[in-house]
PDB file of C-alpha atoms in Angstrom:
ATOM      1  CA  UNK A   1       1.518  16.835  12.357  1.00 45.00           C
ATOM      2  CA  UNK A   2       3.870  15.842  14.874  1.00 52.00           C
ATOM      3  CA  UNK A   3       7.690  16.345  14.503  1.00 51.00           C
ATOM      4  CA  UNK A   4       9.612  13.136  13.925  1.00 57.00           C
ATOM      5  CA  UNK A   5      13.260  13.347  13.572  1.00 53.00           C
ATOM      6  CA  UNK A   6      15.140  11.575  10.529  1.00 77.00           C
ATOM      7  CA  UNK A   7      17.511   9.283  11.600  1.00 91.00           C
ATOM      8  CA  UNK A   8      16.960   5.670  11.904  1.00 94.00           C
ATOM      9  CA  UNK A   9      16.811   5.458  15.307  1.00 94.00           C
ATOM     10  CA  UNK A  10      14.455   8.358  15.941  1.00 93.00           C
ATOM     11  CA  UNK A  11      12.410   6.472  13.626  1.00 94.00           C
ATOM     12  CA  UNK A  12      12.738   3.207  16.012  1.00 94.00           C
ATOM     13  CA  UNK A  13      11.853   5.244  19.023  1.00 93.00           C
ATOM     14  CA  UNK A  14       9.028   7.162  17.990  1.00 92.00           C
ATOM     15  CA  UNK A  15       7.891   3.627  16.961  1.00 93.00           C
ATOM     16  CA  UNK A  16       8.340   2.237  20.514  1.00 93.00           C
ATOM     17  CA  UNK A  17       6.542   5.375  21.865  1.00 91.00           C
ATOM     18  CA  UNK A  18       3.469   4.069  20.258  1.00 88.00           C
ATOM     19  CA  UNK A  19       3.258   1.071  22.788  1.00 90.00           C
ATOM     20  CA  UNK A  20       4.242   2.874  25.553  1.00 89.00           C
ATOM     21  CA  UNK A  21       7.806   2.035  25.488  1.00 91.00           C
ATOM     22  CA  UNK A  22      10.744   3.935  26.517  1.00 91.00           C
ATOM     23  CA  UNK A  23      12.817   4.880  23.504  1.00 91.00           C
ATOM     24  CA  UNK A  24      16.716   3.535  23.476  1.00 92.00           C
ATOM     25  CA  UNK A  25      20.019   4.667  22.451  1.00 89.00           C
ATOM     26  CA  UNK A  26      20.731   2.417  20.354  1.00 87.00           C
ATOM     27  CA  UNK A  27      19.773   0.412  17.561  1.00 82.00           C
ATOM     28  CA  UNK A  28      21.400  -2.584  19.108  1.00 80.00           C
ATOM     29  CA  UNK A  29      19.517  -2.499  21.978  1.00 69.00           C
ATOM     30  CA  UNK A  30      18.524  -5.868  23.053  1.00 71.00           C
ATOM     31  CA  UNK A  31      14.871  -5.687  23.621  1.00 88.00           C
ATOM     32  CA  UNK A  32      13.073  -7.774  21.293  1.00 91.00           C
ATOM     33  CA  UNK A  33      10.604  -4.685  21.083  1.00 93.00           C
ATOM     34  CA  UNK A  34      13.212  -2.595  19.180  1.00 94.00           C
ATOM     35  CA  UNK A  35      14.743  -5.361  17.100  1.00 94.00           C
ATOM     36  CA  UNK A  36      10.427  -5.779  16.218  1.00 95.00           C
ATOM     37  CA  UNK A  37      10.321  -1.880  15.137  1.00 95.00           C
ATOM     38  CA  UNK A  38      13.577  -1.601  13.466  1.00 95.00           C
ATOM     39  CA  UNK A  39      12.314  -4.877  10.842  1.00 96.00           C
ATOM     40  CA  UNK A  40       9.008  -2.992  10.267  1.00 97.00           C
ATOM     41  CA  UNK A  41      10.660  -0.027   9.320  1.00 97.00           C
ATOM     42  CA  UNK A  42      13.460  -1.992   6.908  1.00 97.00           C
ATOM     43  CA  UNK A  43      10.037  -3.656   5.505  1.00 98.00           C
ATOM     44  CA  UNK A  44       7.860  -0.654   5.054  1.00 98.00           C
ATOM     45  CA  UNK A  45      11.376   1.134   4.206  1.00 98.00           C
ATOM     46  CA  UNK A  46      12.180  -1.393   1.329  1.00 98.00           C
ATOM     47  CA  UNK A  47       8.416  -1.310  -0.089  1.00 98.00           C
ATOM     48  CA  UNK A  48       8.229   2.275  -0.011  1.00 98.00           C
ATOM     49  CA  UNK A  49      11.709   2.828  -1.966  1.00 98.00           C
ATOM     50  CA  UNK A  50      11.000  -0.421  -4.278  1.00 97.00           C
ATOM     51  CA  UNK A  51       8.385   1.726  -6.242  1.00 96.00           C
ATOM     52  CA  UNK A  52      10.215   3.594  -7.564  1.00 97.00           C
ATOM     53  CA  UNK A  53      11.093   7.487  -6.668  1.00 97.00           C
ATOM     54  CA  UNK A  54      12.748  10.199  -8.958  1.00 96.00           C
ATOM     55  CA  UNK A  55      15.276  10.585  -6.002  1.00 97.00           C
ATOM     56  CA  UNK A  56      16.406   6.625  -6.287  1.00 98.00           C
ATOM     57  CA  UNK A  57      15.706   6.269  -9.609  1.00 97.00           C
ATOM     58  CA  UNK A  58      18.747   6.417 -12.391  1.00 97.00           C
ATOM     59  CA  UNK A  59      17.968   6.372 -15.923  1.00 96.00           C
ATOM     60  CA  UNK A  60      20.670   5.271 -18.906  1.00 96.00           C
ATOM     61  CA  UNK A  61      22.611   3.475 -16.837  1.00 98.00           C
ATOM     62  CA  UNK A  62      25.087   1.814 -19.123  1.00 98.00           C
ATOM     63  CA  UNK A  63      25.261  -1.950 -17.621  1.00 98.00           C
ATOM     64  CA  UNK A  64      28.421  -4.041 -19.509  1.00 98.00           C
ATOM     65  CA  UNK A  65      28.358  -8.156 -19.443  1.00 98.00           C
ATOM     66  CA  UNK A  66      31.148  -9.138 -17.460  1.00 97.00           C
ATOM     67  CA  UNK A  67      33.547 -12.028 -18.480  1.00 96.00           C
ATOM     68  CA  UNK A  68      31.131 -14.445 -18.465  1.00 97.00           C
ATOM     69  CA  UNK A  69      28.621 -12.240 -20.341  1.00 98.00           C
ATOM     70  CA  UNK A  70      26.205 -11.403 -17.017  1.00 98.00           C
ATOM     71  CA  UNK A  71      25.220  -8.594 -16.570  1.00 98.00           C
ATOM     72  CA  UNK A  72      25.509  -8.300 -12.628  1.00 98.00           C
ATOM     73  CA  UNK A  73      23.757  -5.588 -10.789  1.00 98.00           C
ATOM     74  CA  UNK A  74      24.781  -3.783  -7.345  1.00 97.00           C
ATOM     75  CA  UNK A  75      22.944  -5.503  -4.388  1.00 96.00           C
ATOM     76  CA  UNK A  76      20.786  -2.155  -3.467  1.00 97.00           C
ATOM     77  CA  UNK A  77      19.516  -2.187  -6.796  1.00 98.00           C
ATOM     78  CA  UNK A  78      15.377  -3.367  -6.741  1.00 97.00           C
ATOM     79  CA  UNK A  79      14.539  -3.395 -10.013  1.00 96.00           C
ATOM     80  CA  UNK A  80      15.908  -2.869 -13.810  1.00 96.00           C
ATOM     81  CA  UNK A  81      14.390  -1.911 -16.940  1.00 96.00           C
ATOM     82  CA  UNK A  82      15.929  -0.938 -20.118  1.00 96.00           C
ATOM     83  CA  UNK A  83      13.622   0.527 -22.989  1.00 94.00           C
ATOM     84  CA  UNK A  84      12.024  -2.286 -25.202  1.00 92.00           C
ATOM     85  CA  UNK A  85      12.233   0.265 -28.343  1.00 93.00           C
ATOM     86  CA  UNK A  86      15.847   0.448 -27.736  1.00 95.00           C
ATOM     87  CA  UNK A  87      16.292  -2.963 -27.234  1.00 96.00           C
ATOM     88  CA  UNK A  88      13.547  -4.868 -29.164  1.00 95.00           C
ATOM     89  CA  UNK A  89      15.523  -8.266 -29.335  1.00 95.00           C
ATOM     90  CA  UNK A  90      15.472  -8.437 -25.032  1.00 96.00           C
ATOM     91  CA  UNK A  91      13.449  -8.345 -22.289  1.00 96.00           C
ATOM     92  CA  UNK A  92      15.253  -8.207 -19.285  1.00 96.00           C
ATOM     93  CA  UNK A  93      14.190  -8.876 -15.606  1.00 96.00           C
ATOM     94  CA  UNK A  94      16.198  -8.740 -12.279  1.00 96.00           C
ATOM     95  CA  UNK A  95      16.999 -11.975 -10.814  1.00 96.00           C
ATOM     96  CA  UNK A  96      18.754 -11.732  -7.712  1.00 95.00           C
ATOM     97  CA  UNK A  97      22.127  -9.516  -8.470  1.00 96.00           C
ATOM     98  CA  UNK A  98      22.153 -10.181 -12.666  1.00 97.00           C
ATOM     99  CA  UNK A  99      19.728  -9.613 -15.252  1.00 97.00           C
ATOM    100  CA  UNK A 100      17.730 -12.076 -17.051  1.00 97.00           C
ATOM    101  CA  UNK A 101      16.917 -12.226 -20.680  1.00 97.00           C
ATOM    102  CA  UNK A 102      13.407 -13.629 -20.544  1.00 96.00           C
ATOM    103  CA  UNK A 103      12.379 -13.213 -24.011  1.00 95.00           C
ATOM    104  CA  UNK A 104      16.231 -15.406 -24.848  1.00 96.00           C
ATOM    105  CA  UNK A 105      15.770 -17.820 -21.677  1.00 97.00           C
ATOM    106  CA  UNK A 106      19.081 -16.969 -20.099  1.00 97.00           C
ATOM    107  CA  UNK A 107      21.310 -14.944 -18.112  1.00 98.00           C
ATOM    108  CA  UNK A 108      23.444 -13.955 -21.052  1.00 97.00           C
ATOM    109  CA  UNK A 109      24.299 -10.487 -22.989  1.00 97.00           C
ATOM    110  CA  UNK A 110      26.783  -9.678 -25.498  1.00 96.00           C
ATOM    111  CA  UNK A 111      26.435  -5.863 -25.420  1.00 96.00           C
ATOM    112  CA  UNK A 112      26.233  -3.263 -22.889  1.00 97.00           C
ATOM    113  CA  UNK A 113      22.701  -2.023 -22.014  1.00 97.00           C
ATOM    114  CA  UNK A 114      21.559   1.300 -20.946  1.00 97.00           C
ATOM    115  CA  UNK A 115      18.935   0.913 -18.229  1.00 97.00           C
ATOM    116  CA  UNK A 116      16.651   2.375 -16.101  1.00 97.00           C
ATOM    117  CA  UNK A 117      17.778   0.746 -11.997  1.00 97.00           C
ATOM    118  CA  UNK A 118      15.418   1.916  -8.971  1.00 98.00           C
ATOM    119  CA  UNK A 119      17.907   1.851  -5.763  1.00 98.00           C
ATOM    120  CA  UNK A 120      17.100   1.199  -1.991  1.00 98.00           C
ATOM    121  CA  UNK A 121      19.604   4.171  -0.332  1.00 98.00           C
ATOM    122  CA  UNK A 122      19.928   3.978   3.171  1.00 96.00           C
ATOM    123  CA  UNK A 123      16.911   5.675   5.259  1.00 96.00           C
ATOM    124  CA  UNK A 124      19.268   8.639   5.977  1.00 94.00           C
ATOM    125  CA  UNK A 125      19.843   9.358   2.309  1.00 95.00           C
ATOM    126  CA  UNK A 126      16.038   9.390   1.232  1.00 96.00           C
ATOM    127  CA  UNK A 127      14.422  12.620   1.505  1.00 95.00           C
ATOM    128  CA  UNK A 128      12.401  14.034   4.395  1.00 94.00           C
ATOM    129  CA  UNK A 129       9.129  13.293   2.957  1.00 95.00           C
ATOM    130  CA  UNK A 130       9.794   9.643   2.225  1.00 97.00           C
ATOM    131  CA  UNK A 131      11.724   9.161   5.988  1.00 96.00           C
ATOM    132  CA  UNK A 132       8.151  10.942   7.328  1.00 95.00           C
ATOM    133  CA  UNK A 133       5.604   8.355   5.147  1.00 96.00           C
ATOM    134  CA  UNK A 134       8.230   5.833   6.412  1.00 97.00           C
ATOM    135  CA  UNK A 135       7.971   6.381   9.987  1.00 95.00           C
ATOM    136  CA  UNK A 136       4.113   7.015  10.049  1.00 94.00           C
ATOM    137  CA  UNK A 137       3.402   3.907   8.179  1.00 95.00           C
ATOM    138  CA  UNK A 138       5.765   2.080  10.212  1.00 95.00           C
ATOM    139  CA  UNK A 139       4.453   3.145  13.971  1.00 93.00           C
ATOM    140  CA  UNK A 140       0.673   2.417  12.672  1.00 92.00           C
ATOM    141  CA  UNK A 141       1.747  -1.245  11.575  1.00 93.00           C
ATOM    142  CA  UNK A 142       4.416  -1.689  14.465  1.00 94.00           C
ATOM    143  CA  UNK A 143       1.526  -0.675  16.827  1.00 91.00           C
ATOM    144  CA  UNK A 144      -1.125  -2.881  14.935  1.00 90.00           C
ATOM    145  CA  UNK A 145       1.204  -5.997  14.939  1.00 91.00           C
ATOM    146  CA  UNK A 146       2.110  -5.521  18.774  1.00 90.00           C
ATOM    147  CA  UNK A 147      -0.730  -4.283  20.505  1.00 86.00           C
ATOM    148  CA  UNK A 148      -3.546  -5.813  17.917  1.00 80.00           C
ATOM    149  CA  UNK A 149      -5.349  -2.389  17.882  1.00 67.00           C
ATOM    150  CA  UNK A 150      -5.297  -0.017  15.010  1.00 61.00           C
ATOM    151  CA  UNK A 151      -7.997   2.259  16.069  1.00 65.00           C
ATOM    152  CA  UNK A 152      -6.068   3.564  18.947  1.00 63.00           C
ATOM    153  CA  UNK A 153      -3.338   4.196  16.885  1.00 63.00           C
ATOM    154  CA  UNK A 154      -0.577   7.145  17.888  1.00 64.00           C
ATOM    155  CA  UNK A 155      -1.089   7.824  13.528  1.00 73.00           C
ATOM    156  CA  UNK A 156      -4.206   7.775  12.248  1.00 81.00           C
ATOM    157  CA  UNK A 157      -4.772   6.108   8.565  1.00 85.00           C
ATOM    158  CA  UNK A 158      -5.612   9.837   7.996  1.00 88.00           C
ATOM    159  CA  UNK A 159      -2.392  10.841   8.934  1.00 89.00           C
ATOM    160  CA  UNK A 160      -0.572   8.178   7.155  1.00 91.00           C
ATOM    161  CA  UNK A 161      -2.563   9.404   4.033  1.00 92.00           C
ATOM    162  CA  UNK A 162      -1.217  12.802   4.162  1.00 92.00           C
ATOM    163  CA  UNK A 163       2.091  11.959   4.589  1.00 92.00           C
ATOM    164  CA  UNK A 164       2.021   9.488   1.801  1.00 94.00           C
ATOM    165  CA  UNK A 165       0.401  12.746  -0.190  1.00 95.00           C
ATOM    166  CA  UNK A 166       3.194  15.118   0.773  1.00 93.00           C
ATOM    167  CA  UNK A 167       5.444  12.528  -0.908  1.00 94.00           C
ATOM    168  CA  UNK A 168       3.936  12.797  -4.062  1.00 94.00           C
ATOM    169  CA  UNK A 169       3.703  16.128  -3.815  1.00 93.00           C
ATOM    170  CA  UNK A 170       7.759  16.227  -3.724  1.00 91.00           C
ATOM    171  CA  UNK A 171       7.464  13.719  -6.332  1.00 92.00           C
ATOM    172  CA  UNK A 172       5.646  15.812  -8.463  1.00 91.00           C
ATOM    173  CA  UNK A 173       7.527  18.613  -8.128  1.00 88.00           C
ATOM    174  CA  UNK A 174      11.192  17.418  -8.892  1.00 87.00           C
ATOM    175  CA  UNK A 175      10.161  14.262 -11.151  1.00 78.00           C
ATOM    176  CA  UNK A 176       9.130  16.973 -13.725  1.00 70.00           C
ATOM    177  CA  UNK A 177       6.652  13.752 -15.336  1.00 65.00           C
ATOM    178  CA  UNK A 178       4.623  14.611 -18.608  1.00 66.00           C
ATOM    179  CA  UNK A 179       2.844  12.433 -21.175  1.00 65.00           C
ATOM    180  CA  UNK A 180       5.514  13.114 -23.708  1.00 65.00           C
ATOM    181  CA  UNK A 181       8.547  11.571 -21.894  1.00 61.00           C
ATOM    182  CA  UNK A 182       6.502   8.671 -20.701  1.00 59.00           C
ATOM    183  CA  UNK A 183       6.658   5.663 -23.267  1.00 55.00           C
ATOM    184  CA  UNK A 184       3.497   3.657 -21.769  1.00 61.00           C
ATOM    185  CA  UNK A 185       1.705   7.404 -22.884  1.00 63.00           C
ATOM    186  CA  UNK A 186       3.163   7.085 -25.812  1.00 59.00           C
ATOM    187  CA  UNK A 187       2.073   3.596 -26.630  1.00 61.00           C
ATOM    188  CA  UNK A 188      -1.744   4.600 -25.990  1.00 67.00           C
ATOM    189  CA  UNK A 189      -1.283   7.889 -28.390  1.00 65.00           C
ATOM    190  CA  UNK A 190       0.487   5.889 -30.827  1.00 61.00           C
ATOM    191  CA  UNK A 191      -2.196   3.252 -30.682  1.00 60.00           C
ATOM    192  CA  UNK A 192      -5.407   5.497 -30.881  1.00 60.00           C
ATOM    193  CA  UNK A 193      -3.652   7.944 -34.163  1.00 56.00           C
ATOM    194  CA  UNK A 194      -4.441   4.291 -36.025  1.00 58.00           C
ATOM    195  CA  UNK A 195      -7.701   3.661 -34.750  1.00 59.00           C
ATOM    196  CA  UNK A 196      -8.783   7.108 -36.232  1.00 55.00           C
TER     197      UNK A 196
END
């Protein structure tokens, strides 16, 4: 596995390596090469984080209407959920910055709700695993899109496959998941006790 430093503009470089370009010292570098690179890796950077990660995930997040009773979110946040057994009488989705009711037609709430927000931190606040996947998944497709050639990749898809492992693995080993705190589990228990 080769080394690849954590900072943004490592990331950048070790992109720009992959086509045979000289790395730069700065992201502000005018070449339309590393301007290329550095929207890859927001765009792999911002799918990877939109899933949804115990590290930039927050759960019971109190969220309170504001004086025109919206709820409006931060502008990192990529998603919001809030617990339909809690909340039966909603069903909220993100739209832009404020929640939606969609089960009410409208942006409006007349109570605070505790919610479950997914956040997109900057690259050099997401742990080493996720910076790794990010960077390997971002050379393969910056190479792919420039050069048109994905089997002489500098990552292989094997590579890219393993790193996306090893961030599960970290996953798996602070998320501390188990069927009982999980209410989609739940749902299919609950179900199946009345089918018996």
């Amino acid at each position: 596995m080769p080394v690849i430093a954590s900072t943004e503009i490592d990331a950048i470089n070790t992109m720009l390596t992959t086509i045979g370009e000289s790395p730069v010292n700065s992201i502000n570098a005018s070449t339309a090469d590393t301007r290329i690179a550095q929207l890859i890796l927001q765009e792999v950077d911002r799918a990877t984080q939109s899933k949804g990660w115990n590290w930039n995930t927050e759960k019971d997040v109190v969220l309170t209407p504001n004086g025109s009773n919206e709820i409006v979110l931060a502008s990192n946040v990529v998603r919001a959920d809030v617990n339909r057994q809690q909340y039966p009488d909603v069903e909220v989705v993100q739209r832009g910055t404020k929640l939606w009711d969609k089960k009410n037609r409208r942006f409006l709430f007349y109570s605070p709700l505790k919610a479950e927000l997914v956040y997109l931190l900057p690259f050099a606040d997401i742990p080493e695993q996720a910076r790794y996947y990010i960077v390997v998944r971002s050379a393969r497709l910056f190479q792919q899109r420039m050069i048109g050639d994905a089997t002489g990749s500098a990552f292989s898809a094997e590579e890219e496959t393993t790193a996306f492992m090893a961030l599960q693995d970290s996953e798996d080993e602070t998320a501390d998941h188990n069927i009982f705190n999980n209410y989609d589990v739940f749902k299919v228990i609950a179900h199946r006790r009345y089918l018996v």
